[in-house]
Short mmCIF file of N, CA and C in Angstrom, two decimals:
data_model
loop_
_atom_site.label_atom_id
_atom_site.label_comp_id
_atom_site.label_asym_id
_atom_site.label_seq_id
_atom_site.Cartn_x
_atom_site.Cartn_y
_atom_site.Cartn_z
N UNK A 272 -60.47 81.16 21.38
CA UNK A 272 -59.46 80.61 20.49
C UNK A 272 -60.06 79.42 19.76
N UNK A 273 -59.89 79.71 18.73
CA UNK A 273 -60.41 78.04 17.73
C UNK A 273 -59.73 78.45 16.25
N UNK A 274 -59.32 76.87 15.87
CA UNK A 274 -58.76 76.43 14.37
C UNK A 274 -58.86 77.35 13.56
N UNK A 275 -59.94 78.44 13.32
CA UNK A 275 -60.22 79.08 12.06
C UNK A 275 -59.28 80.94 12.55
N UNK A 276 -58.55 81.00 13.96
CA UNK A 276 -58.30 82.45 14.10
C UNK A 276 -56.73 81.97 14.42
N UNK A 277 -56.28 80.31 14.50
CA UNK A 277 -55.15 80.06 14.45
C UNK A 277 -54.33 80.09 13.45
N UNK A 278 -55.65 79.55 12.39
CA UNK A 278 -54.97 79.52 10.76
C UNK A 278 -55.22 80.71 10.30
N UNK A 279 -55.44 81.59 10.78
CA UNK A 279 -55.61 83.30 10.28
C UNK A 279 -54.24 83.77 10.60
N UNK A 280 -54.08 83.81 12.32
CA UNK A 280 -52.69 84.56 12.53
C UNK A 280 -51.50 83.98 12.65
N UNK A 281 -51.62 82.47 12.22
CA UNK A 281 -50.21 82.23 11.92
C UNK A 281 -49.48 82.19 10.66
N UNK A 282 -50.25 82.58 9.61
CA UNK A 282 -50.14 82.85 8.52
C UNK A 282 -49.37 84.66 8.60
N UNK A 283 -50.19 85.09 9.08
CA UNK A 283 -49.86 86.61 9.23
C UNK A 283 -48.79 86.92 10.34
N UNK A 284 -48.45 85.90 11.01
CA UNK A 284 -47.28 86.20 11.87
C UNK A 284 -46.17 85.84 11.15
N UNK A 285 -46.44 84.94 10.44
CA UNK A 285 -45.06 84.08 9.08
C UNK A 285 -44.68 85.55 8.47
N UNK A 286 -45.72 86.04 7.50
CA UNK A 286 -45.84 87.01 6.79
C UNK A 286 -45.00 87.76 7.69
N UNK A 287 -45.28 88.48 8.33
CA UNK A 287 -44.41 89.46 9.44
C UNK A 287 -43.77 89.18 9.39
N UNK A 288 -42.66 87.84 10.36
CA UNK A 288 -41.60 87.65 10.39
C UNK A 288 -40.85 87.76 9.04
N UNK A 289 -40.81 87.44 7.63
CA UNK A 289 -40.49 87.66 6.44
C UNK A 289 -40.08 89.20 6.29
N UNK A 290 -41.16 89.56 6.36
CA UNK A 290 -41.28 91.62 6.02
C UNK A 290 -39.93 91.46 7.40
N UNK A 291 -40.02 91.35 8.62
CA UNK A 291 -39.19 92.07 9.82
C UNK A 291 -37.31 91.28 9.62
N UNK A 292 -37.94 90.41 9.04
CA UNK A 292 -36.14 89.63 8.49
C UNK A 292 -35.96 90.53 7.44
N UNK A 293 -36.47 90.70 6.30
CA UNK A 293 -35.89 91.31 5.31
C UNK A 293 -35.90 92.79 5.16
N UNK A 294 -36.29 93.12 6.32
CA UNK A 294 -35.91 95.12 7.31
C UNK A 294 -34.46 94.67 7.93
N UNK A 295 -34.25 93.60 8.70
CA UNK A 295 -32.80 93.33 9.33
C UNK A 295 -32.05 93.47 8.50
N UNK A 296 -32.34 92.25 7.44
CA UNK A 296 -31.35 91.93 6.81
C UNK A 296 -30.66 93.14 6.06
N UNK A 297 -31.58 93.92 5.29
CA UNK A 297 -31.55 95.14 4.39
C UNK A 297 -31.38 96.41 4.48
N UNK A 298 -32.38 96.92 5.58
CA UNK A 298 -32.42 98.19 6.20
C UNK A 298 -31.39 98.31 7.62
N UNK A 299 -31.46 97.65 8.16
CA UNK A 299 -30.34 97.80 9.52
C UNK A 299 -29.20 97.21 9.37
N UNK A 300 -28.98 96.59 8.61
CA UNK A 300 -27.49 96.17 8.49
C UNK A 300 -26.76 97.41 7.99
N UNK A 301 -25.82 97.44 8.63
CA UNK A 301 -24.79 98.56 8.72
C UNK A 301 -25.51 99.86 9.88
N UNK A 302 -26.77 99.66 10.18
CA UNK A 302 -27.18 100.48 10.88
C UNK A 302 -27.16 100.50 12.27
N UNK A 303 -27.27 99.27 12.64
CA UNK A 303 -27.31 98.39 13.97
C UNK A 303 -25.72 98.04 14.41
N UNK A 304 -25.08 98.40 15.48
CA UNK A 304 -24.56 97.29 16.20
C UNK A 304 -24.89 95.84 16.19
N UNK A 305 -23.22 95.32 15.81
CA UNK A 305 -23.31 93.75 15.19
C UNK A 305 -24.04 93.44 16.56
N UNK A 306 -23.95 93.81 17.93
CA UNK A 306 -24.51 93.06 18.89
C UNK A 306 -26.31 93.44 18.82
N UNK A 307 -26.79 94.15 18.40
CA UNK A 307 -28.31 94.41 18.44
C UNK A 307 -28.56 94.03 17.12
N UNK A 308 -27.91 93.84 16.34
CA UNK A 308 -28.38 92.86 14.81
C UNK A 308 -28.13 91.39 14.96
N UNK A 309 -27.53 90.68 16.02
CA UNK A 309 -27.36 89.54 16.49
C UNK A 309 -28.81 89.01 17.21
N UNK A 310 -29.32 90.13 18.08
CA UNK A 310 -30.47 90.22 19.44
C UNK A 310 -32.13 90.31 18.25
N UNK A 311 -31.58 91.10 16.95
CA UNK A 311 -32.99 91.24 16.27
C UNK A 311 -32.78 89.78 15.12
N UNK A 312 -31.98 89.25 14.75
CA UNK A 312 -32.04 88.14 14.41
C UNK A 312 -32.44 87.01 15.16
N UNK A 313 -32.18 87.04 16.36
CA UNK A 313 -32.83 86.13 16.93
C UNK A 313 -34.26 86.13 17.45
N UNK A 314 -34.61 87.71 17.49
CA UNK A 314 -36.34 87.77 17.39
C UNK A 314 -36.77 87.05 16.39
N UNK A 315 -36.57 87.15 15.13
CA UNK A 315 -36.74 86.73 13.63
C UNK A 315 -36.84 85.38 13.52
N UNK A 316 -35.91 84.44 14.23
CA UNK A 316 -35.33 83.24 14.12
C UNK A 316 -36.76 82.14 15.03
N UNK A 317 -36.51 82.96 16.00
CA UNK A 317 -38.03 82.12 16.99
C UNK A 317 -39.18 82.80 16.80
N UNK A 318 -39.39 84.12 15.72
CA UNK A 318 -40.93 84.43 15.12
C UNK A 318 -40.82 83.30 14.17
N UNK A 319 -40.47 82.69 13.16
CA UNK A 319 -40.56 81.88 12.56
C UNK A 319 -40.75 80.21 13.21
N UNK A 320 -39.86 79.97 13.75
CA UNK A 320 -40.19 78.41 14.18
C UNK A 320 -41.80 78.81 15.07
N UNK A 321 -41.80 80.10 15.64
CA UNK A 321 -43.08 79.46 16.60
C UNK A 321 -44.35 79.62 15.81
N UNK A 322 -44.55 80.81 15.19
CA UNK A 322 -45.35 80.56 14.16
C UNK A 322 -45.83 79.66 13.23
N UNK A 323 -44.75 78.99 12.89
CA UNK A 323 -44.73 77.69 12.51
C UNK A 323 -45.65 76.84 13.52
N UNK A 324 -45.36 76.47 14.36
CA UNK A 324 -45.83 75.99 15.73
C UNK A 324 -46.78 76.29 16.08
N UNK A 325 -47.75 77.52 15.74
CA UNK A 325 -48.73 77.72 15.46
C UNK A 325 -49.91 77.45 14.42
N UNK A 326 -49.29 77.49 13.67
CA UNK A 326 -49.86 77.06 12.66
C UNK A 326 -50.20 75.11 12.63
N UNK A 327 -48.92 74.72 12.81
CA UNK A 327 -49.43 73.13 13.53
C UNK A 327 -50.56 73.01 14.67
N UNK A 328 -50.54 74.28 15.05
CA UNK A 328 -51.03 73.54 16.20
C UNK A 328 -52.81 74.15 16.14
N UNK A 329 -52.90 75.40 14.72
CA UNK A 329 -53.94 75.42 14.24
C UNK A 329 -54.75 74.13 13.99
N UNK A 330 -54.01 73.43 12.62
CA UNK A 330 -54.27 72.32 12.79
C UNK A 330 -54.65 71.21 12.65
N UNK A 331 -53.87 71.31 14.31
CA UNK A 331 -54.59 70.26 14.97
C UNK A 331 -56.14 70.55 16.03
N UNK A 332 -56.08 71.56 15.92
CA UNK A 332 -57.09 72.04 16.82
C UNK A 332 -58.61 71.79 15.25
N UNK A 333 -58.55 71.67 13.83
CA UNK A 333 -59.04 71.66 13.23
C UNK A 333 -59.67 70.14 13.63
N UNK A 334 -58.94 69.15 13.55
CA UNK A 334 -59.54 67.95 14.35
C UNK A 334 -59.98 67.58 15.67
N UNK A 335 -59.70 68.63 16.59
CA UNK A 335 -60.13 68.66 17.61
C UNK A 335 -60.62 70.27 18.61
N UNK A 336 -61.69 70.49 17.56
CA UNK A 336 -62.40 72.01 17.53
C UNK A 336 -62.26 72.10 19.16
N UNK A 337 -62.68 70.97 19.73
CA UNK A 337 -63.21 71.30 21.59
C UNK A 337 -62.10 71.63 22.48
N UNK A 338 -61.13 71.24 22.49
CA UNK A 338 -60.09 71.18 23.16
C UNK A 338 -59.12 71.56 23.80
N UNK A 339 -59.82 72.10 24.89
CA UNK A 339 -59.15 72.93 25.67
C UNK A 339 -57.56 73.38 25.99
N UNK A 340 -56.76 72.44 25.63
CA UNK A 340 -55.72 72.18 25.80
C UNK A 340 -55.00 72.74 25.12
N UNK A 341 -55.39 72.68 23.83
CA UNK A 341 -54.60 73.00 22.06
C UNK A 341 -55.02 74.37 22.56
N UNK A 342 -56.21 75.08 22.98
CA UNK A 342 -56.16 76.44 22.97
C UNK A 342 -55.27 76.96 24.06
N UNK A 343 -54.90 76.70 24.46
CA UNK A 343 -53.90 77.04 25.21
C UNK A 343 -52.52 77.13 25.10
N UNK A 344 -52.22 75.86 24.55
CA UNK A 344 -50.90 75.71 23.49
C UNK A 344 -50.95 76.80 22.84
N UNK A 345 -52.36 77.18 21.57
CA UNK A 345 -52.02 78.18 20.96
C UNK A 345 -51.87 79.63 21.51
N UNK A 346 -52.54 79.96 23.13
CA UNK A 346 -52.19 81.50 23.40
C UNK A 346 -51.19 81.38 23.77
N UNK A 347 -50.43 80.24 24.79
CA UNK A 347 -49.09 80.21 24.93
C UNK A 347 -47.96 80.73 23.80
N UNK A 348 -48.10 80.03 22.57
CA UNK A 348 -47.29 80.28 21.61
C UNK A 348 -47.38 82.33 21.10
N UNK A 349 -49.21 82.66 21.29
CA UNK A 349 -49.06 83.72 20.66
C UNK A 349 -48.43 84.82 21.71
N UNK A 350 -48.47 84.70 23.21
CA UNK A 350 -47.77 85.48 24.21
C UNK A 350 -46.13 85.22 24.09
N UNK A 351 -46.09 84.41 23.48
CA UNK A 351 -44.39 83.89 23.66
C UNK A 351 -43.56 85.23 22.42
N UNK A 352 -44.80 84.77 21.10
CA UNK A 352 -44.42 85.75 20.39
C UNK A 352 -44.29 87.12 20.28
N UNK A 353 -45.01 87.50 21.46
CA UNK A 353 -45.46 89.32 21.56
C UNK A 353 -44.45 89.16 22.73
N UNK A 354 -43.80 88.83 23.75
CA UNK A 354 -43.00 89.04 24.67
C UNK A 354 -41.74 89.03 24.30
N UNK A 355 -41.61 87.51 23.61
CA UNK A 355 -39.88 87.19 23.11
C UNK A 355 -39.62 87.83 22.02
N UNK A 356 -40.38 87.53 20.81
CA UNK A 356 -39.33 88.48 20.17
C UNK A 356 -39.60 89.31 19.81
N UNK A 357 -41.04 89.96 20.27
CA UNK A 357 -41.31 91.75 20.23
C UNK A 357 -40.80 91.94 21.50
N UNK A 358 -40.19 91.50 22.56
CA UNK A 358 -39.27 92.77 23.34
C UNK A 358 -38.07 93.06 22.87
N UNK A 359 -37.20 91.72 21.92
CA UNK A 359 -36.12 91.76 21.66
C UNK A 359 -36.08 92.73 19.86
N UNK A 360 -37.41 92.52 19.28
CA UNK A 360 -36.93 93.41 17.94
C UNK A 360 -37.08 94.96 18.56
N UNK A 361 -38.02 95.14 19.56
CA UNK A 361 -38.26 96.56 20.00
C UNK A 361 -36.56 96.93 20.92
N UNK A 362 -35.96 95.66 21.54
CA UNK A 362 -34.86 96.06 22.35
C UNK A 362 -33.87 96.31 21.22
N UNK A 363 -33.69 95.95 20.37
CA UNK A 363 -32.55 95.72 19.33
C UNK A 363 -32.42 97.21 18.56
N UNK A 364 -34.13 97.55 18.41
CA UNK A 364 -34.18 99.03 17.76
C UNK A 364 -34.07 100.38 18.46
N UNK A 365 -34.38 100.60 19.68
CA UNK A 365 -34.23 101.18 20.75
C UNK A 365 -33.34 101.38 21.66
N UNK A 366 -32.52 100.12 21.98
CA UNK A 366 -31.52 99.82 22.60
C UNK A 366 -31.92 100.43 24.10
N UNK A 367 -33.02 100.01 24.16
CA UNK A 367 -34.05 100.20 25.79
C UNK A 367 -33.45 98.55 26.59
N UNK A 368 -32.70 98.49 26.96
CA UNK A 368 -32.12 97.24 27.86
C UNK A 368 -33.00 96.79 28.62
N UNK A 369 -34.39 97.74 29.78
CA UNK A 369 -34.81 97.08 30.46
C UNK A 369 -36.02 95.60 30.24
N UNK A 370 -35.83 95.56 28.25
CA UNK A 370 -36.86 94.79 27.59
C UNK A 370 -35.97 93.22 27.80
N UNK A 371 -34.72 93.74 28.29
CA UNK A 371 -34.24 92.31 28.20
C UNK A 371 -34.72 91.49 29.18
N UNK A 372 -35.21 91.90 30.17
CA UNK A 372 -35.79 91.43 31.50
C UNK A 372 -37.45 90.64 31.16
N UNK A 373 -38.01 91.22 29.79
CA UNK A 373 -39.30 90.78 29.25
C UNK A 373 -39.01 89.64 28.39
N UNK A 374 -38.05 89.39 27.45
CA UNK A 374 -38.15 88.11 26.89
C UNK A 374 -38.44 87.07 27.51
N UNK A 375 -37.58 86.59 28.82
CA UNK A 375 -37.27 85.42 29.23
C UNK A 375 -38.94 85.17 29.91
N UNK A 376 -40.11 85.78 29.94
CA UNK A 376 -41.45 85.48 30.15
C UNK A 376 -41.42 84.87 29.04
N UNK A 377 -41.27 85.71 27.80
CA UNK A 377 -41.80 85.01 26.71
C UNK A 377 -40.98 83.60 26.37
N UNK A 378 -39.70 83.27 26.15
CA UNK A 378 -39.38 82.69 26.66
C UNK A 378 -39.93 80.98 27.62
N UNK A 379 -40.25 81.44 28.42
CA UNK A 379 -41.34 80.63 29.68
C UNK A 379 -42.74 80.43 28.92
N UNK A 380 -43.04 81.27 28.51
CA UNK A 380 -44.40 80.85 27.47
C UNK A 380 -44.15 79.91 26.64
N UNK A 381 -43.08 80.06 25.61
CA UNK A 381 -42.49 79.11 24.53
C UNK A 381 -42.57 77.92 25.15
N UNK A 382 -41.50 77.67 26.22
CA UNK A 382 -41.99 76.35 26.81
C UNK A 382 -43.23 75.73 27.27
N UNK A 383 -43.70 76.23 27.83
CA UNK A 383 -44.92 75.82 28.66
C UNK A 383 -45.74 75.48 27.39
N UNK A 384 -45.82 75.97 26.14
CA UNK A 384 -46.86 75.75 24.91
C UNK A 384 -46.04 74.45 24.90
N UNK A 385 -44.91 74.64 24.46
CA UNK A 385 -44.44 73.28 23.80
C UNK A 385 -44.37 71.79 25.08
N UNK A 386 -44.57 71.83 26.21
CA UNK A 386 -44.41 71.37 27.09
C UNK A 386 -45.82 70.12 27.28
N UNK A 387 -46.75 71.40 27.24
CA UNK A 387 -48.47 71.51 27.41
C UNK A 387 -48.65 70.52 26.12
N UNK A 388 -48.32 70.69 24.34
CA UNK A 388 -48.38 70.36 23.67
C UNK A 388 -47.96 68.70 23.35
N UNK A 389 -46.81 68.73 24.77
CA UNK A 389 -46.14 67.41 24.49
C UNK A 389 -47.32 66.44 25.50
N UNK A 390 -47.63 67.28 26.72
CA UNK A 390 -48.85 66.20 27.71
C UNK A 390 -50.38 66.19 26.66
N UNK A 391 -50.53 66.94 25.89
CA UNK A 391 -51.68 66.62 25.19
C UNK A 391 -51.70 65.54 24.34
N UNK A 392 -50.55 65.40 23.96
CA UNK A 392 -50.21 64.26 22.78
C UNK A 392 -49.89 62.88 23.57
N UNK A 393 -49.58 63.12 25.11
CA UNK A 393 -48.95 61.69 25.68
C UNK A 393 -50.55 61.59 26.08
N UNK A 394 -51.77 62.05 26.23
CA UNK A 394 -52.86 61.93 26.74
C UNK A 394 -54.31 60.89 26.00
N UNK A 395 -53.39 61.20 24.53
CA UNK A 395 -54.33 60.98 23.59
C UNK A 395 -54.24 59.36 22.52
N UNK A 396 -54.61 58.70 22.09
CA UNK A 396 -54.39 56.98 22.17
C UNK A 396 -53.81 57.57 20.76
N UNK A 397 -52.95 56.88 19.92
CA UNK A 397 -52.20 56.70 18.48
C UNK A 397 -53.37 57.20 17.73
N UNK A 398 -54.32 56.42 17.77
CA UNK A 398 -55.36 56.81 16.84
C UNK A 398 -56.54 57.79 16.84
N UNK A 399 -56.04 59.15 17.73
CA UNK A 399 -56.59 60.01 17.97
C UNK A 399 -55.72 60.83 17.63
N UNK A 400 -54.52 60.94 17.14
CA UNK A 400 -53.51 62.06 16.78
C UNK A 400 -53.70 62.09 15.07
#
């Protein structure tokens, strides 16, 4: 993991989330149960902020190429994204229930990045951020 494959796929995970909101919004509406168009909006909703979150946290890894820490933040974030809300856009389209049992890993990933992200920053003096 390093700065130059963070700022690759969080760009292309943005991109995605865009294309997979505007399939909800367009193509499954009226197709979906309001309750599984509720469950794929909210895949949509945290592909975006974390991607986002990725992409910050690209970077920052740009100023600090070595850093073990930030790479971790960033696989955290990218497992969060393939668990949480690819079990929930795959649960929403499928209506396979036992995926609901897979978010809440991803889920647990989300945190732990953002968690990990917050001890890296309490670690580091003002003028190293």
């Amino acid at each position: 993991m390093n700065a130059r494959f963070c700022l690759l796929i969080a760009p292309l995970a943005l991109a995605a989330a865009v294309v997979l909101g505007a399939f909800g919004a367009h193509a499954l509406k009226g197709r979906l149960a309001a309750e599984m168009l509720a469950i794929y909006h909210t895949a949509v909703e945290y592909h975006f902020w974390h991607a986002l979150g990725l992409l910050g946290v690209g970077a920052l890894m740009s100023r600090s190429p070595d850093d073990s820490a930030l790479k971790w933040v960033a696989w955290l974030l990218i497992a969060g994204l393939l668990l949480f809300s690819g079990s929930l856009y795959v649960l929403a389209l499928t209506g396979a229930t036992w995926l609901g049992a897979v978010a809440p890993l991803g889920g647990v990933a989300f945190i732990a990045a953002w968690l990990w992200l917050a001890w890296w920053a309490w670690q580091r003096r003002a003028s190293e951020l």
